[in-house]
């Protein structure tokens, strides 16, 4: 073989060997897509109107539980003069403001008990009868003001439940005046408030 041929073969082999050892080149990346052309003066989006307020149904108030009957003590003191069972004009006005007016605040009256009392002067039997007469007098007055007579009971307690004690005094008039709170009537009412 001729030397220059050998040189050519050796060069070709070296070239082939060099090509075989060269790493593969990656394929070129595709070109990015062109950006779309801006639209000619596109209208701006109109914001949506705010949502209409939703009417929230208010929970219905719970019905009030039925009112329970209550016992009310209405005390009217000093309604009677000493040794008497007749209501004075002042006593009638006091009953109107302290008892009759409060009875109007009740929608249903179950019962009314009128308790009569006396002071300690006099015998137990006398004061018992006097306290019963006083209770009856107040009952009659309440009935005259429209209270149902069938719902009114009367009791006399005589001198057994005093609300004020007074020492014996030389002057009887002063003792009678001191004991005046004991000459009273207590009206107990059970009814349902309005």
mmCIF file of C-alpha atoms in Angstrom:
data_model
loop_
_atom_site.group_PDB
_atom_site.id
_atom_site.type_symbol
_atom_site.label_atom_id
_atom_site.label_comp_id
_atom_site.label_asym_id
_atom_site.label_seq_id
_atom_site.Cartn_x
_atom_site.Cartn_y
_atom_site.Cartn_z
ATOM 1 C CA UNK A 1 0.000 0.000 0.000
ATOM 2 C CA UNK A 2 1.120 3.363 -0.608
ATOM 3 C CA UNK A 3 2.016 5.570 2.258
ATOM 4 C CA UNK A 4 -0.247 8.336 1.515
ATOM 5 C CA UNK A 5 -3.109 5.912 1.168
ATOM 6 C CA UNK A 6 -2.356 4.606 4.588
ATOM 7 C CA UNK A 7 -2.336 8.091 5.898
ATOM 8 C CA UNK A 8 -5.719 8.679 4.381
ATOM 9 C CA UNK A 9 -7.162 5.462 5.815
ATOM 10 C CA UNK A 10 -5.712 6.304 9.250
ATOM 11 C CA UNK A 11 -7.166 9.797 9.033
ATOM 12 C CA UNK A 12 -10.537 8.400 7.977
ATOM 13 C CA UNK A 13 -10.483 5.898 10.842
ATOM 14 C CA UNK A 14 -9.513 8.640 13.312
ATOM 15 C CA UNK A 15 -12.322 10.769 11.966
ATOM 16 C CA UNK A 16 -14.812 7.939 12.315
ATOM 17 C CA UNK A 17 -13.537 7.158 15.798
ATOM 18 C CA UNK A 18 -13.820 10.785 16.781
ATOM 19 C CA UNK A 19 -17.382 10.905 15.508
ATOM 20 C CA UNK A 20 -18.328 7.781 17.380
ATOM 21 C CA UNK A 21 -17.115 9.193 20.736
ATOM 22 C CA UNK A 22 -18.779 12.572 20.383
ATOM 23 C CA UNK A 23 -22.075 12.725 22.372
ATOM 24 C CA UNK A 24 -25.323 13.215 20.538
ATOM 25 C CA UNK A 25 -26.510 16.740 20.393
ATOM 26 C CA UNK A 26 -30.143 17.316 21.459
ATOM 27 C CA UNK A 27 -32.614 18.377 18.833
ATOM 28 C CA UNK A 28 -33.140 22.101 18.785
ATOM 29 C CA UNK A 29 -36.152 23.335 20.874
ATOM 30 C CA UNK A 30 -39.172 24.455 18.902
ATOM 31 C CA UNK A 31 -39.467 28.184 18.520
ATOM 32 C CA UNK A 32 -41.964 29.848 20.912
ATOM 33 C CA UNK A 33 -45.389 30.636 19.457
ATOM 34 C CA UNK A 34 -45.731 34.255 18.537
ATOM 35 C CA UNK A 35 -47.799 36.353 20.987
ATOM 36 C CA UNK A 36 -51.273 37.121 19.730
ATOM 37 C CA UNK A 37 -51.687 40.563 18.389
ATOM 38 C CA UNK A 38 -53.588 42.866 20.793
ATOM 39 C CA UNK A 39 -57.238 43.271 19.887
ATOM 40 C CA UNK A 40 -58.163 46.660 18.707
ATOM 41 C CA UNK A 41 -59.685 48.557 21.695
ATOM 42 C CA UNK A 42 -61.597 45.676 23.253
ATOM 43 C CA UNK A 43 -64.239 46.879 25.728
ATOM 44 C CA UNK A 44 -63.360 46.512 29.380
ATOM 45 C CA UNK A 45 -65.425 43.908 31.198
ATOM 46 C CA UNK A 46 -68.326 45.447 33.117
ATOM 47 C CA UNK A 47 -68.344 44.320 36.752
ATOM 48 C CA UNK A 48 -71.397 42.284 37.692
ATOM 49 C CA UNK A 49 -73.912 44.111 39.898
ATOM 50 C CA UNK A 50 -73.695 43.185 43.556
ATOM 51 C CA UNK A 51 -76.051 40.373 44.461
ATOM 52 C CA UNK A 52 -79.422 41.471 45.730
ATOM 53 C CA UNK A 53 -79.633 41.167 49.516
ATOM 54 C CA UNK A 54 -81.257 37.943 50.495
ATOM 55 C CA UNK A 55 -84.091 38.481 52.911
ATOM 56 C CA UNK A 56 -83.224 36.389 55.905
ATOM 57 C CA UNK A 57 -86.338 35.170 57.570
ATOM 58 C CA UNK A 58 -86.266 36.232 61.169
ATOM 59 C CA UNK A 59 -87.058 33.363 63.462
ATOM 60 C CA UNK A 60 -90.520 33.716 64.821
ATOM 61 C CA UNK A 61 -90.442 34.672 68.469
ATOM 62 C CA UNK A 62 -91.266 31.807 70.707
ATOM 63 C CA UNK A 63 -94.691 32.205 72.163
ATOM 64 C CA UNK A 64 -94.565 33.283 75.754
ATOM 65 C CA UNK A 65 -95.281 30.434 78.079
ATOM 66 C CA UNK A 66 -98.627 30.880 79.754
ATOM 67 C CA UNK A 67 -98.294 32.968 82.848
ATOM 68 C CA UNK A 68 -98.699 31.041 86.042
ATOM 69 C CA UNK A 69 -101.165 32.130 88.638
ATOM 70 C CA UNK A 70 -99.557 34.204 91.337
ATOM 71 C CA UNK A 71 -100.627 34.977 94.860
ATOM 72 C CA UNK A 72 -100.582 38.656 95.648
ATOM 73 C CA UNK A 73 -101.061 39.993 99.152
ATOM 74 C CA UNK A 74 -102.576 43.438 99.193
ATOM 75 C CA UNK A 75 -102.639 44.892 102.662
ATOM 76 C CA UNK A 76 -104.713 47.892 103.502
ATOM 77 C CA UNK A 77 -104.112 49.159 106.996
ATOM 78 C CA UNK A 78 -105.884 51.686 109.141
ATOM 79 C CA UNK A 79 -109.161 51.239 107.276
ATOM 80 C CA UNK A 80 -111.345 51.298 110.349
ATOM 81 C CA UNK A 81 -111.860 53.580 113.268
ATOM 82 C CA UNK A 82 -111.536 52.129 116.742
ATOM 83 C CA UNK A 83 -114.357 49.761 117.635
ATOM 84 C CA UNK A 84 -116.011 50.154 114.188
ATOM 85 C CA UNK A 85 -116.509 48.005 111.086
ATOM 86 C CA UNK A 86 -117.596 50.767 108.689
ATOM 87 C CA UNK A 87 -115.275 51.911 105.887
ATOM 88 C CA UNK A 88 -114.494 55.612 105.923
ATOM 89 C CA UNK A 89 -114.127 57.683 102.743
ATOM 90 C CA UNK A 90 -110.332 57.537 103.171
ATOM 91 C CA UNK A 91 -110.556 53.755 103.577
ATOM 92 C CA UNK A 92 -112.569 53.454 100.348
ATOM 93 C CA UNK A 93 -110.014 55.570 98.464
ATOM 94 C CA UNK A 94 -107.218 53.418 99.861
ATOM 95 C CA UNK A 95 -108.974 50.211 98.771
ATOM 96 C CA UNK A 96 -109.501 51.693 95.299
ATOM 97 C CA UNK A 97 -105.804 52.479 94.870
ATOM 98 C CA UNK A 98 -104.285 49.509 96.709
ATOM 99 C CA UNK A 99 -106.647 46.667 95.809
ATOM 100 C CA UNK A 100 -109.187 47.463 93.070
ATOM 101 C CA UNK A 101 -106.571 49.039 90.756
ATOM 102 C CA UNK A 102 -104.268 46.018 91.154
ATOM 103 C CA UNK A 103 -107.103 43.583 90.510
ATOM 104 C CA UNK A 104 -107.406 45.159 87.049
ATOM 105 C CA UNK A 105 -103.838 43.994 86.294
ATOM 106 C CA UNK A 106 -104.996 40.382 86.542
ATOM 107 C CA UNK A 107 -106.687 38.749 83.565
ATOM 108 C CA UNK A 108 -108.017 35.858 85.599
ATOM 109 C CA UNK A 109 -108.801 35.854 89.315
ATOM 110 C CA UNK A 110 -109.048 32.420 90.921
ATOM 111 C CA UNK A 111 -109.897 33.534 94.416
ATOM 112 C CA UNK A 112 -109.803 36.492 96.796
ATOM 113 C CA UNK A 113 -109.526 36.016 100.543
ATOM 114 C CA UNK A 114 -110.271 39.001 102.748
ATOM 115 C CA UNK A 115 -108.705 38.667 106.201
ATOM 116 C CA UNK A 116 -110.041 40.995 108.897
ATOM 117 C CA UNK A 117 -108.046 41.946 111.991
ATOM 118 C CA UNK A 118 -108.615 43.879 115.220
ATOM 119 C CA UNK A 119 -106.366 45.426 117.844
ATOM 120 C CA UNK A 120 -105.861 43.855 121.284
ATOM 121 C CA UNK A 121 -108.289 46.053 123.181
ATOM 122 C CA UNK A 122 -111.426 44.133 124.194
ATOM 123 C CA UNK A 123 -112.224 40.464 124.669
ATOM 124 C CA UNK A 124 -111.145 37.755 122.242
ATOM 125 C CA UNK A 125 -114.780 36.970 121.288
ATOM 126 C CA UNK A 126 -115.637 40.618 120.686
ATOM 127 C CA UNK A 127 -112.540 41.192 118.535
ATOM 128 C CA UNK A 128 -113.215 37.972 116.579
ATOM 129 C CA UNK A 129 -116.683 39.183 115.616
ATOM 130 C CA UNK A 130 -115.372 42.677 114.870
ATOM 131 C CA UNK A 131 -112.645 41.329 112.560
ATOM 132 C CA UNK A 132 -115.233 39.200 110.690
ATOM 133 C CA UNK A 133 -117.486 42.246 110.243
ATOM 134 C CA UNK A 134 -114.541 44.240 108.891
ATOM 135 C CA UNK A 135 -113.717 41.484 106.377
ATOM 136 C CA UNK A 136 -117.379 41.354 105.310
ATOM 137 C CA UNK A 137 -117.445 45.135 104.860
ATOM 138 C CA UNK A 138 -114.402 45.033 102.547
ATOM 139 C CA UNK A 139 -115.907 42.088 100.619
ATOM 140 C CA UNK A 140 -119.118 44.060 100.059
ATOM 141 C CA UNK A 141 -117.124 47.052 98.833
ATOM 142 C CA UNK A 142 -115.092 44.937 96.392
ATOM 143 C CA UNK A 143 -118.272 43.330 95.044
ATOM 144 C CA UNK A 144 -119.752 46.818 94.567
ATOM 145 C CA UNK A 145 -116.685 47.574 92.406
ATOM 146 C CA UNK A 146 -117.366 44.629 90.096
ATOM 147 C CA UNK A 147 -115.506 41.775 91.776
ATOM 148 C CA UNK A 148 -117.235 38.383 91.387
ATOM 149 C CA UNK A 149 -118.837 37.666 94.786
ATOM 150 C CA UNK A 150 -118.462 33.902 94.267
ATOM 151 C CA UNK A 151 -114.675 34.259 94.279
ATOM 152 C CA UNK A 152 -114.421 36.243 97.538
ATOM 153 C CA UNK A 153 -114.061 34.545 100.944
ATOM 154 C CA UNK A 154 -113.765 36.290 104.273
ATOM 155 C CA UNK A 155 -111.929 35.296 107.435
ATOM 156 C CA UNK A 156 -111.682 37.007 110.804
ATOM 157 C CA UNK A 157 -108.520 36.696 112.890
ATOM 158 C CA UNK A 158 -109.554 38.843 115.824
ATOM 159 C CA UNK A 159 -106.567 40.128 117.731
ATOM 160 C CA UNK A 160 -104.374 37.057 117.085
ATOM 161 C CA UNK A 161 -102.031 38.521 114.413
ATOM 162 C CA UNK A 162 -100.992 42.049 115.387
ATOM 163 C CA UNK A 163 -98.495 43.901 113.199
ATOM 164 C CA UNK A 164 -97.613 46.453 115.868
ATOM 165 C CA UNK A 165 -97.231 46.100 119.598
ATOM 166 C CA UNK A 166 -97.629 49.066 121.842
ATOM 167 C CA UNK A 167 -96.816 49.329 125.551
ATOM 168 C CA UNK A 168 -99.690 50.077 127.840
ATOM 169 C CA UNK A 169 -100.037 53.812 128.314
ATOM 170 C CA UNK A 170 -101.828 55.814 130.921
ATOM 171 C CA UNK A 171 -103.642 57.682 128.200
ATOM 172 C CA UNK A 172 -106.071 55.328 126.402
ATOM 173 C CA UNK A 173 -106.365 57.649 123.394
ATOM 174 C CA UNK A 174 -102.603 57.361 122.766
ATOM 175 C CA UNK A 175 -102.786 53.541 122.998
ATOM 176 C CA UNK A 176 -105.727 53.422 120.575
ATOM 177 C CA UNK A 177 -103.752 55.579 118.128
ATOM 178 C CA UNK A 178 -100.636 53.411 118.508
ATOM 179 C CA UNK A 179 -102.609 50.215 117.808
ATOM 180 C CA UNK A 180 -104.342 51.566 114.671
ATOM 181 C CA UNK A 181 -102.178 49.480 112.212
ATOM 182 C CA UNK A 182 -103.686 46.343 113.781
ATOM 183 C CA UNK A 183 -107.200 47.414 112.744
ATOM 184 C CA UNK A 184 -106.661 46.270 109.200
ATOM 185 C CA UNK A 185 -107.725 44.027 106.360
ATOM 186 C CA UNK A 186 -105.348 41.928 104.254
ATOM 187 C CA UNK A 187 -106.613 40.939 100.813
ATOM 188 C CA UNK A 188 -104.978 37.825 99.359
ATOM 189 C CA UNK A 189 -105.541 37.345 95.633
ATOM 190 C CA UNK A 190 -104.559 34.464 93.390
ATOM 191 C CA UNK A 191 -104.793 35.253 89.716
ATOM 192 C CA UNK A 192 -102.973 35.219 86.402
ATOM 193 C CA UNK A 193 -101.168 38.444 85.434
ATOM 194 C CA UNK A 194 -101.961 40.003 82.066
#
